[in-house]
mmCIF file of N, CA and C in Angstrom:
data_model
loop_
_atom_site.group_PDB
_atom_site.id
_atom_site.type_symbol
_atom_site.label_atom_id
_atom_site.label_comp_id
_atom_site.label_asym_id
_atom_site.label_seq_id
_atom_site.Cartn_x
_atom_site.Cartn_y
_atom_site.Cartn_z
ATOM 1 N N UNK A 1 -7.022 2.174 14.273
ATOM 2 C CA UNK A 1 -7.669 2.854 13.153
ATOM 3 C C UNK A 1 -6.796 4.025 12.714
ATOM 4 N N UNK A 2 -6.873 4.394 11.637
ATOM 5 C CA UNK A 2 -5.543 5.253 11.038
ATOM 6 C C UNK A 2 -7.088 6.287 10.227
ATOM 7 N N UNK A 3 -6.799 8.097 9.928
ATOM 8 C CA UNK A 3 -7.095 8.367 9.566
ATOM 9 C C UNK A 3 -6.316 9.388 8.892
ATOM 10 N N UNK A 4 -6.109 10.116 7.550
ATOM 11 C CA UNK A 4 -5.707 10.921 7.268
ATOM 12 C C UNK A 4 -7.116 12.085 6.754
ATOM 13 N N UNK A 5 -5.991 13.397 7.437
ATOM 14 C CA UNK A 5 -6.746 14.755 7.403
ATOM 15 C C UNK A 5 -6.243 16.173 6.104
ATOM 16 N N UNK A 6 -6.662 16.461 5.722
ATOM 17 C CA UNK A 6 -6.271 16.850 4.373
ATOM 18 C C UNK A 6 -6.691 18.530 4.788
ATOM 19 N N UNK A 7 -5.728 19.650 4.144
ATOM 20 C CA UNK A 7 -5.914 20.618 4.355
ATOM 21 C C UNK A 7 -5.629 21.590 3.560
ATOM 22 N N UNK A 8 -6.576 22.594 3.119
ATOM 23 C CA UNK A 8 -5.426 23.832 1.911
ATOM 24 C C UNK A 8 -6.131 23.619 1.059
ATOM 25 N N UNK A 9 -6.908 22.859 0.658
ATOM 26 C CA UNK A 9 -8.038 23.126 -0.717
ATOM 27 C C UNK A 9 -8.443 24.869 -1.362
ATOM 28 N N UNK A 10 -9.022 24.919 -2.479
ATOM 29 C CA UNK A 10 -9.645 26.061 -2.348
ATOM 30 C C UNK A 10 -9.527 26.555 -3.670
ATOM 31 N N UNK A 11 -9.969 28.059 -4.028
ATOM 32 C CA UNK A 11 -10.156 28.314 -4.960
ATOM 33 C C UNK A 11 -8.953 29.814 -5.767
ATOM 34 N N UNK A 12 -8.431 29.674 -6.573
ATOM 35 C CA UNK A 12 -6.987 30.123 -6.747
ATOM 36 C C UNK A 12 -7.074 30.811 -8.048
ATOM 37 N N UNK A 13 -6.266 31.829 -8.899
ATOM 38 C CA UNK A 13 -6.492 32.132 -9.761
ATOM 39 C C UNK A 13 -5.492 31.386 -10.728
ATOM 40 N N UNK A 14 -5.432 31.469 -11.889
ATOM 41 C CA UNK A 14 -4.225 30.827 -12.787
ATOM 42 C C UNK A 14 -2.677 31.388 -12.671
ATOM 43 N N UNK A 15 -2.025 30.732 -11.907
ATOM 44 C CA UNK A 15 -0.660 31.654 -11.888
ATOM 45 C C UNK A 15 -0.382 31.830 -10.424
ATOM 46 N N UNK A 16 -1.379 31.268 -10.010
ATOM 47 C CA UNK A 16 -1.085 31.525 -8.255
ATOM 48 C C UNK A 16 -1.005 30.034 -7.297
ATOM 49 N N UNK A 17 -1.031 30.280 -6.003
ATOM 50 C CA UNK A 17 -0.139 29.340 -5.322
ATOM 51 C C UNK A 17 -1.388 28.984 -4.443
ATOM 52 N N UNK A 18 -0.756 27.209 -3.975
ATOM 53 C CA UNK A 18 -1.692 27.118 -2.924
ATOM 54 C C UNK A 18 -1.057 25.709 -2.148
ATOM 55 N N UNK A 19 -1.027 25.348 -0.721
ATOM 56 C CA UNK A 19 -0.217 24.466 -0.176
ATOM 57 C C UNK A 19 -0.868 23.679 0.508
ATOM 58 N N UNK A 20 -1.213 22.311 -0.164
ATOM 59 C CA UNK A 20 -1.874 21.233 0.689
ATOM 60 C C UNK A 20 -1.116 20.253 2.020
ATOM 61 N N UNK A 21 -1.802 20.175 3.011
ATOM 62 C CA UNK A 21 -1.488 19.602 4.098
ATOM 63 C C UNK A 21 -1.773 18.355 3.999
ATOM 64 N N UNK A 22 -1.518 17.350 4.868
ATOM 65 C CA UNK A 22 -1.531 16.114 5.166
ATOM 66 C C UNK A 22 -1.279 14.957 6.770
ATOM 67 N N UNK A 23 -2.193 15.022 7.356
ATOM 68 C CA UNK A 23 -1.809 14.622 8.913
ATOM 69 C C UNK A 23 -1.794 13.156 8.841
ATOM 70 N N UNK A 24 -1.406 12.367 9.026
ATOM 71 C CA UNK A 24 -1.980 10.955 9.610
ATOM 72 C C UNK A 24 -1.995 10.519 10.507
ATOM 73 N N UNK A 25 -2.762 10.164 11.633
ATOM 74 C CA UNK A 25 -3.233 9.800 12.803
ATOM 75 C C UNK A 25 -3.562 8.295 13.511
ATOM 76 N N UNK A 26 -3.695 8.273 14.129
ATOM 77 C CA UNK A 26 -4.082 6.791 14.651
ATOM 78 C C UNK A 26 -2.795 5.676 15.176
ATOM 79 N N UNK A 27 -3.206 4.197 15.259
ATOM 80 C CA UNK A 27 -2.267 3.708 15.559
ATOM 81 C C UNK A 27 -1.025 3.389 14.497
ATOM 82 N N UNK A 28 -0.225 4.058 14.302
ATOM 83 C CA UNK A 28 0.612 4.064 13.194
ATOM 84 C C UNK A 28 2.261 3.857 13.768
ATOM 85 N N UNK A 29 2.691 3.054 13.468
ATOM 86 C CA UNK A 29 4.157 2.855 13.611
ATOM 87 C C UNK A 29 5.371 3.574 12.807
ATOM 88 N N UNK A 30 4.623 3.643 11.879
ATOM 89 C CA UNK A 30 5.701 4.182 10.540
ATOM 90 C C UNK A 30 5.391 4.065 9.857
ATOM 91 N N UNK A 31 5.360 5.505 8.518
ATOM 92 C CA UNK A 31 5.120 5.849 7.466
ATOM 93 C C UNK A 31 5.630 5.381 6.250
ATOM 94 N N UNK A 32 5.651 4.676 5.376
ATOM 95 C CA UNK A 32 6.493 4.047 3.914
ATOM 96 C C UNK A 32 6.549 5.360 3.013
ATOM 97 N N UNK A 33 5.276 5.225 2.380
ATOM 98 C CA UNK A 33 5.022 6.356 1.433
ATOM 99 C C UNK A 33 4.111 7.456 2.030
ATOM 100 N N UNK A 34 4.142 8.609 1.801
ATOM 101 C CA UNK A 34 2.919 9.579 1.614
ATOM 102 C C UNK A 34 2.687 10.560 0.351
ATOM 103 N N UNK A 35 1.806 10.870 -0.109
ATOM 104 C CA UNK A 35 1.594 11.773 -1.037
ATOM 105 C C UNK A 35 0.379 12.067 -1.728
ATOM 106 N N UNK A 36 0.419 12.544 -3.412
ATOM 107 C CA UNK A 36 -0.851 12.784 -3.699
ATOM 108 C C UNK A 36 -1.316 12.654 -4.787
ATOM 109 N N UNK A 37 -2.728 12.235 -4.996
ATOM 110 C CA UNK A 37 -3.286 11.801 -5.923
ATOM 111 C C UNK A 37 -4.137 12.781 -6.768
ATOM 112 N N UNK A 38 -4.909 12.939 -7.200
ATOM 113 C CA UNK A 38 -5.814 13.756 -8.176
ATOM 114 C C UNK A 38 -7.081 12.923 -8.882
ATOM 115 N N UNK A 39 -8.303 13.385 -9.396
ATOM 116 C CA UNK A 39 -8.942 13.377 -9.666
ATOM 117 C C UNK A 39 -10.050 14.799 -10.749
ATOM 118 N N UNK A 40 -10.283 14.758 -11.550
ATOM 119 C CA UNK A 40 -10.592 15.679 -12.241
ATOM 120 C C UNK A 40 -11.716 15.126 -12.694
ATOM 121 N N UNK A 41 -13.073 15.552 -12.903
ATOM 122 C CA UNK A 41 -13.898 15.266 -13.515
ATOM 123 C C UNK A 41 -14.084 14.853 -15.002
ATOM 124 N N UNK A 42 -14.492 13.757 -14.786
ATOM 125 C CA UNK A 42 -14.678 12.951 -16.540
ATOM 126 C C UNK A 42 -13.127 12.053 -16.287
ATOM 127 N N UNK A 43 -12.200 12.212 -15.436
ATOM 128 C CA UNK A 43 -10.503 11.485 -15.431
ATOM 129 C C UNK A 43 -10.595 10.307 -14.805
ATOM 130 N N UNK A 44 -9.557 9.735 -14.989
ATOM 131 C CA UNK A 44 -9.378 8.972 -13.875
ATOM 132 C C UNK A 44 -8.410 9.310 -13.116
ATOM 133 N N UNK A 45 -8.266 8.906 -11.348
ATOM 134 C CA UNK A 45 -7.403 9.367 -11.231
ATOM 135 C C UNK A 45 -5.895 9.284 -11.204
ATOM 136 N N UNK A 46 -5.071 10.380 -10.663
ATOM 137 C CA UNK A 46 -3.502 10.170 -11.461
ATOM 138 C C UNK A 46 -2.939 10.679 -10.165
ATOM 139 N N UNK A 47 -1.686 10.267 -10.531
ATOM 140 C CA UNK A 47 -0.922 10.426 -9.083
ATOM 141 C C UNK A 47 -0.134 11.658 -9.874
ATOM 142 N N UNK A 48 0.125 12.657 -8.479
ATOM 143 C CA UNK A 48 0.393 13.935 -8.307
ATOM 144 C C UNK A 48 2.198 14.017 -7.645
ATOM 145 N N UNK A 49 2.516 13.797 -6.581
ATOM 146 C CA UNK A 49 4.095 13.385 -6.280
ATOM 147 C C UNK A 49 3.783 12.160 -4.787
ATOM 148 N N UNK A 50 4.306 11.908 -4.689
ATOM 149 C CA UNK A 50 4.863 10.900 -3.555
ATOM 150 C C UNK A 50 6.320 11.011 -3.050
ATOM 151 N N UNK A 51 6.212 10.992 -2.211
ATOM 152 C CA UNK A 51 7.864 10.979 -0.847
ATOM 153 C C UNK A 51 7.592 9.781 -0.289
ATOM 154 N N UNK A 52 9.180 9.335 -0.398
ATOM 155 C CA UNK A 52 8.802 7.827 0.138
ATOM 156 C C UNK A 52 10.249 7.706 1.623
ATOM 157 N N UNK A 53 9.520 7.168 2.193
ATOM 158 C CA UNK A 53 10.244 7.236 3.790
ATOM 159 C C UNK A 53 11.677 7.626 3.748
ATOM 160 N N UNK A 54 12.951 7.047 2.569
ATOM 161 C CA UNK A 54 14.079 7.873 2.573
ATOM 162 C C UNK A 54 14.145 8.332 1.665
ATOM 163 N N UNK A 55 13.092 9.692 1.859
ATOM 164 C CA UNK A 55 12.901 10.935 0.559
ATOM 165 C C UNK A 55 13.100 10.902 -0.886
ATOM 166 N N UNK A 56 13.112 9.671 -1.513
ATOM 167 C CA UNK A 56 12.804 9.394 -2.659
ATOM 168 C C UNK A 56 11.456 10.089 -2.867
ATOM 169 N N UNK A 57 11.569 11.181 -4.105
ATOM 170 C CA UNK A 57 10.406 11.677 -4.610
ATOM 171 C C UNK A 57 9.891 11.315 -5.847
ATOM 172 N N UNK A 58 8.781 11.088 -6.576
ATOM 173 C CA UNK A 58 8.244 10.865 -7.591
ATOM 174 C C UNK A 58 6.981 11.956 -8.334
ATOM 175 N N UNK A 59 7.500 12.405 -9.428
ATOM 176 C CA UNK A 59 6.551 13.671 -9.948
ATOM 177 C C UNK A 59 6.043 13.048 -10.982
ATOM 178 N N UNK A 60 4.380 13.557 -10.784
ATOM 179 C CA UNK A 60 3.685 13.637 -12.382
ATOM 180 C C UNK A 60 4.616 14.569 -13.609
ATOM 181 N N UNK A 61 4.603 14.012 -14.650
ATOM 182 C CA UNK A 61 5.049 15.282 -15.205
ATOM 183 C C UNK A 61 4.669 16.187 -15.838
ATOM 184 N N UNK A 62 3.142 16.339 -15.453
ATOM 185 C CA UNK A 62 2.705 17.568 -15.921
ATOM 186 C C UNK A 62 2.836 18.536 -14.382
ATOM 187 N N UNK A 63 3.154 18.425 -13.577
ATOM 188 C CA UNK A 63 3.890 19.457 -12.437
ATOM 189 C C UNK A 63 5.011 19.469 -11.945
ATOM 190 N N UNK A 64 5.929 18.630 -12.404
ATOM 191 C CA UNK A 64 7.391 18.887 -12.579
ATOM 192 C C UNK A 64 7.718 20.291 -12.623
ATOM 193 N N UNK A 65 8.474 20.876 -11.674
ATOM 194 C CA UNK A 65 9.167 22.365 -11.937
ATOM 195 C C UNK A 65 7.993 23.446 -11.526
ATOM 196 N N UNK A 66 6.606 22.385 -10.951
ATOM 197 C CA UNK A 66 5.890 23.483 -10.459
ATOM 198 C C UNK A 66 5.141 23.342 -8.904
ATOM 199 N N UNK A 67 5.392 22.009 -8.760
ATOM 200 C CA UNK A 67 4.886 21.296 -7.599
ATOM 201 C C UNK A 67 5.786 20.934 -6.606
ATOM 202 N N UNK A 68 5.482 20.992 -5.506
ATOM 203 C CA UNK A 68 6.842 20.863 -4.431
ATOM 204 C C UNK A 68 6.371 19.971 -3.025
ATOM 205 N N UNK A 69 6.883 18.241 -3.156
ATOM 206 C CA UNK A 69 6.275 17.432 -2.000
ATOM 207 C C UNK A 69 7.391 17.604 -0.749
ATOM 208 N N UNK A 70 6.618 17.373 -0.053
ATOM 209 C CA UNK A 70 7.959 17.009 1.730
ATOM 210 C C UNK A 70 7.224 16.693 2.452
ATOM 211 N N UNK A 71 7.707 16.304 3.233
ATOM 212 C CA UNK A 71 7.613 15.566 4.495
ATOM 213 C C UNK A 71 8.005 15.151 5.758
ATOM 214 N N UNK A 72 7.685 15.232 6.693
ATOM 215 C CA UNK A 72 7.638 14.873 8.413
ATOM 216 C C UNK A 72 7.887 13.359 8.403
ATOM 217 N N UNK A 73 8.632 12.846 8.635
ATOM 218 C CA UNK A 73 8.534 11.552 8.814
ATOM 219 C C UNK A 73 7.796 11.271 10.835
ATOM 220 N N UNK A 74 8.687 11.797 11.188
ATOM 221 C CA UNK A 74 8.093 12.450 12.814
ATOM 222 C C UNK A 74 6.490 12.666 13.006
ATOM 223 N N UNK A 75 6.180 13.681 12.210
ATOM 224 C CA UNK A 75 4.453 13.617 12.498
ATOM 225 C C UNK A 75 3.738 13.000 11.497
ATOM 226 N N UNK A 76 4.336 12.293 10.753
ATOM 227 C CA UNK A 76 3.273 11.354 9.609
ATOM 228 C C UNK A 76 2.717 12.626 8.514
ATOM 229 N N UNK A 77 3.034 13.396 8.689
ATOM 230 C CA UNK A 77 2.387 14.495 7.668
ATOM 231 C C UNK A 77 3.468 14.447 5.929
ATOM 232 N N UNK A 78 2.182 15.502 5.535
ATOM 233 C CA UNK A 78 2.905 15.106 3.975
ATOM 234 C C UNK A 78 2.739 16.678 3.564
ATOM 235 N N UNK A 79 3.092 17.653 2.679
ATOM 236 C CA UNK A 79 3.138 18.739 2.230
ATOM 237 C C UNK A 79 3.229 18.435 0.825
ATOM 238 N N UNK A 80 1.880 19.750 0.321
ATOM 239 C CA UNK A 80 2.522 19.680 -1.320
ATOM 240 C C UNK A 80 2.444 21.210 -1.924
ATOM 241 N N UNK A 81 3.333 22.030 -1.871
ATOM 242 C CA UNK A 81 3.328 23.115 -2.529
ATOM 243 C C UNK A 81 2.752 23.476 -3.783
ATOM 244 N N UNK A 82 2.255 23.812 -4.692
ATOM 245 C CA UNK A 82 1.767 24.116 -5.834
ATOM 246 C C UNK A 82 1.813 25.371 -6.311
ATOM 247 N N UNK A 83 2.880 25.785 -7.487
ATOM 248 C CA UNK A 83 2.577 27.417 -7.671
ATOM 249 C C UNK A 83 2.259 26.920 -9.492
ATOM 250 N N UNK A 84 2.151 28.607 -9.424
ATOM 251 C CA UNK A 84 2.231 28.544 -11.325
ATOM 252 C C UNK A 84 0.886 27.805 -11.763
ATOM 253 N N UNK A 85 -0.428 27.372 -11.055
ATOM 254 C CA UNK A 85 -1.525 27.239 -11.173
ATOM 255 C C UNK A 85 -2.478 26.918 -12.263
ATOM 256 N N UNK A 86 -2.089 25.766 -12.742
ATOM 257 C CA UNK A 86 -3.005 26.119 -14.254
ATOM 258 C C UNK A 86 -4.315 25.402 -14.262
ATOM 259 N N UNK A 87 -5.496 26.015 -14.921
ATOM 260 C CA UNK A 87 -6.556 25.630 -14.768
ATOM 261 C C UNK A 87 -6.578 24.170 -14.922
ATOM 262 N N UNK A 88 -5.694 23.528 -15.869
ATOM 263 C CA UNK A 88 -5.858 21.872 -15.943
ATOM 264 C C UNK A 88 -5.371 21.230 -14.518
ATOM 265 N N UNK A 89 -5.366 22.008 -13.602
ATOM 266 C CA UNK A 89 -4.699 21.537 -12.491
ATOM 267 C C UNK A 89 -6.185 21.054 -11.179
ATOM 268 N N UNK A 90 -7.013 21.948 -11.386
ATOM 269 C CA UNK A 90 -8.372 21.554 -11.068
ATOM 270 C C UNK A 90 -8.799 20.516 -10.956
ATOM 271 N N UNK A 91 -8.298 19.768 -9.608
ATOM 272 C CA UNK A 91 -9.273 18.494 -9.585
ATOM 273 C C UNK A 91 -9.647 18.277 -7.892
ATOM 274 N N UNK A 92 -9.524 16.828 -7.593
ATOM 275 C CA UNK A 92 -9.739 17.011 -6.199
ATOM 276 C C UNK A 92 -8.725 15.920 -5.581
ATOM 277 N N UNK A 93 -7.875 16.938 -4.794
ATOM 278 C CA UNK A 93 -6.623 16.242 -4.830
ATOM 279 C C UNK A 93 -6.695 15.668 -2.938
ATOM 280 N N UNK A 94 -6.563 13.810 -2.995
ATOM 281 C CA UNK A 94 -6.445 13.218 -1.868
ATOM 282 C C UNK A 94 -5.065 12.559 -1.357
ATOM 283 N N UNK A 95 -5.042 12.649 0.059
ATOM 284 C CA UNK A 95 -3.918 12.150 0.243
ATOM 285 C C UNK A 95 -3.887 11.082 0.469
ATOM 286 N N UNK A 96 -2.874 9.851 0.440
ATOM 287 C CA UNK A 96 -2.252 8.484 -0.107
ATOM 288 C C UNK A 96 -1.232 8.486 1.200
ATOM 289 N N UNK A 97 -1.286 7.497 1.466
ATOM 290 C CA UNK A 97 0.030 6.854 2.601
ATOM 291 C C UNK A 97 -0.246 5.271 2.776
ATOM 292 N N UNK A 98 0.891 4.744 2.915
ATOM 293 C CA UNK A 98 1.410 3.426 2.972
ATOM 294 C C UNK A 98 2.108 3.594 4.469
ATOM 295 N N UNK A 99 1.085 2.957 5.526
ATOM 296 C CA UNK A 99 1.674 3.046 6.454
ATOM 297 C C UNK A 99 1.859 1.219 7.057
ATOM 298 N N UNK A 100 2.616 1.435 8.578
ATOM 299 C CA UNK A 100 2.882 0.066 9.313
ATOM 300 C C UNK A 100 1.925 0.800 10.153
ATOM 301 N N UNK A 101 1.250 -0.209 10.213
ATOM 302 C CA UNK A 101 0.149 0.554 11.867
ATOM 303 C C UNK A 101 1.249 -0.799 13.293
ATOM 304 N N UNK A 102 0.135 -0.461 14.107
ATOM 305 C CA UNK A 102 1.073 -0.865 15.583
ATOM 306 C C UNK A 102 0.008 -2.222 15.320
ATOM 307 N N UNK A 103 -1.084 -2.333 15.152
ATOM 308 C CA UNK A 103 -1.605 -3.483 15.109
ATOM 309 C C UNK A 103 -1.137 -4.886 14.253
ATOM 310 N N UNK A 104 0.226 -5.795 14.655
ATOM 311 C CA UNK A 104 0.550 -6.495 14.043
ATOM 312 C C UNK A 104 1.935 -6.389 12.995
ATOM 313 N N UNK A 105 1.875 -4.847 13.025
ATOM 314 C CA UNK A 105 2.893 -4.206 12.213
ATOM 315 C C UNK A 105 2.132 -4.724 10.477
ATOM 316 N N UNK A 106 0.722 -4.402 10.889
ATOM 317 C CA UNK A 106 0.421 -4.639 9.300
ATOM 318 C C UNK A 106 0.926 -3.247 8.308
ATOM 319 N N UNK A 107 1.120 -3.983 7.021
ATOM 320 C CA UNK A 107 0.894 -2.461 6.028
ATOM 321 C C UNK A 107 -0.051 -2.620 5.259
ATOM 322 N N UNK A 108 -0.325 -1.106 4.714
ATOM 323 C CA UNK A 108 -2.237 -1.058 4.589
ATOM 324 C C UNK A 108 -1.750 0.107 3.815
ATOM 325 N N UNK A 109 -2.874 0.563 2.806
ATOM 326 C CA UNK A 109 -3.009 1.777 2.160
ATOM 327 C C UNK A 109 -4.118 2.548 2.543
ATOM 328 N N UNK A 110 -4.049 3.624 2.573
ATOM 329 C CA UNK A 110 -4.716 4.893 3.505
ATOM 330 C C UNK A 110 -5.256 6.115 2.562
ATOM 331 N N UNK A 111 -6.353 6.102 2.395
ATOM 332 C CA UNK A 111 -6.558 7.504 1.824
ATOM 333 C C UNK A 111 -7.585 9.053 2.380
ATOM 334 N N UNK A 112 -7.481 10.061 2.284
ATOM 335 C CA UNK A 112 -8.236 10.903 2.702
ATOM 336 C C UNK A 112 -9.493 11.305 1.812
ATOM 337 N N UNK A 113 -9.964 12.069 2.480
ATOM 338 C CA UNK A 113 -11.531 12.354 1.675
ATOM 339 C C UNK A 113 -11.276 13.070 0.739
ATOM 340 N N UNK A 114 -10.477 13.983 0.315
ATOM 341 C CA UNK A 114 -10.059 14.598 -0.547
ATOM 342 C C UNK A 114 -10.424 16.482 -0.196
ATOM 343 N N UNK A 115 -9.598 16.890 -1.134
ATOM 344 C CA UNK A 115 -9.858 18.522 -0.736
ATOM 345 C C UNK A 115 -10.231 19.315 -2.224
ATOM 346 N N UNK A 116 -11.161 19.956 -2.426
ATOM 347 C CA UNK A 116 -10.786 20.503 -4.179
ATOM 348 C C UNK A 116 -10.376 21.668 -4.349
ATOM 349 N N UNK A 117 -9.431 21.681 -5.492
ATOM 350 C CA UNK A 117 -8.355 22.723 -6.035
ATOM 351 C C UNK A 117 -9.162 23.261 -7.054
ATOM 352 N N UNK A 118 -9.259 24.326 -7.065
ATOM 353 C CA UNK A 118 -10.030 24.860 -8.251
ATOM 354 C C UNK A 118 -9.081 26.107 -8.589
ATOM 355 N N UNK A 119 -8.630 26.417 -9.824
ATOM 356 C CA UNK A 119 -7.697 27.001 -10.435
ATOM 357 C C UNK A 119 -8.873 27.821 -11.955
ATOM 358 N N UNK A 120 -9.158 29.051 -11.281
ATOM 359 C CA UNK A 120 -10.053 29.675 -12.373
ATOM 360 C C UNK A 120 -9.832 31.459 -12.222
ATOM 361 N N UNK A 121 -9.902 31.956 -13.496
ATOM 362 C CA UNK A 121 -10.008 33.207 -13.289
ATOM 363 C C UNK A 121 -11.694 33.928 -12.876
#
């Protein structure tokens, strides 16, 4: 069983910073992708950046130049920096991984419960 744990949510002003975590746990062999998704009320959701096992990164581009992914390949974890804060940034952002678990060496997609970013004066 594989679970990911999500961390750093919270409530921020416009212009300010905030750094989401990412653990993944369980029987896991190796990580493909990790990263992050979004959700905003009334949206659908949209992908945020992804790191992919040889650090190929992929940005939304509405946080290009403001968002910052990395990653542990070692502890399965995922990081996403966020400065420069803008209220359209407000949603509820979950983490995503494409892992090999040990069972079979299947690959499977993985998501967390999500954490919410709220970006308000």
């Amino acid at each position: 069983q594989v679970q990911l744990v999500e961390s750093g949510g919270g409530l921020v002003q416009p212009g300010g910073s905030l750094r989401l975590s990412c653990a993944a746990s369980g029987s896991i062999f190796s990580s493909n992708v990790m990263g992050w998704y979004r959700q905003a009320p009334g949206k659908e959701r949209e992908l945020v950046a992804v790191i992919a096992k040889n650090n190929s990164i992929n940005y939304a581009d509405s946080v290009k130049g403001r968002f910052t992914i990395s990653g542990d390949n070692a502890k399965n974890t995922v990081y996403l920096q966020m400065d420069s804060l803008k209220p359209e940034d407000t949603a509820v952002y979950c983490c995503y991984a494409r892992l090999r678990t040990k069972i079979l060496g299947a690959i499977g997609d993985y998501w967390g419960q999500g954490t919410q970013v709220t970006v308000s004066s």
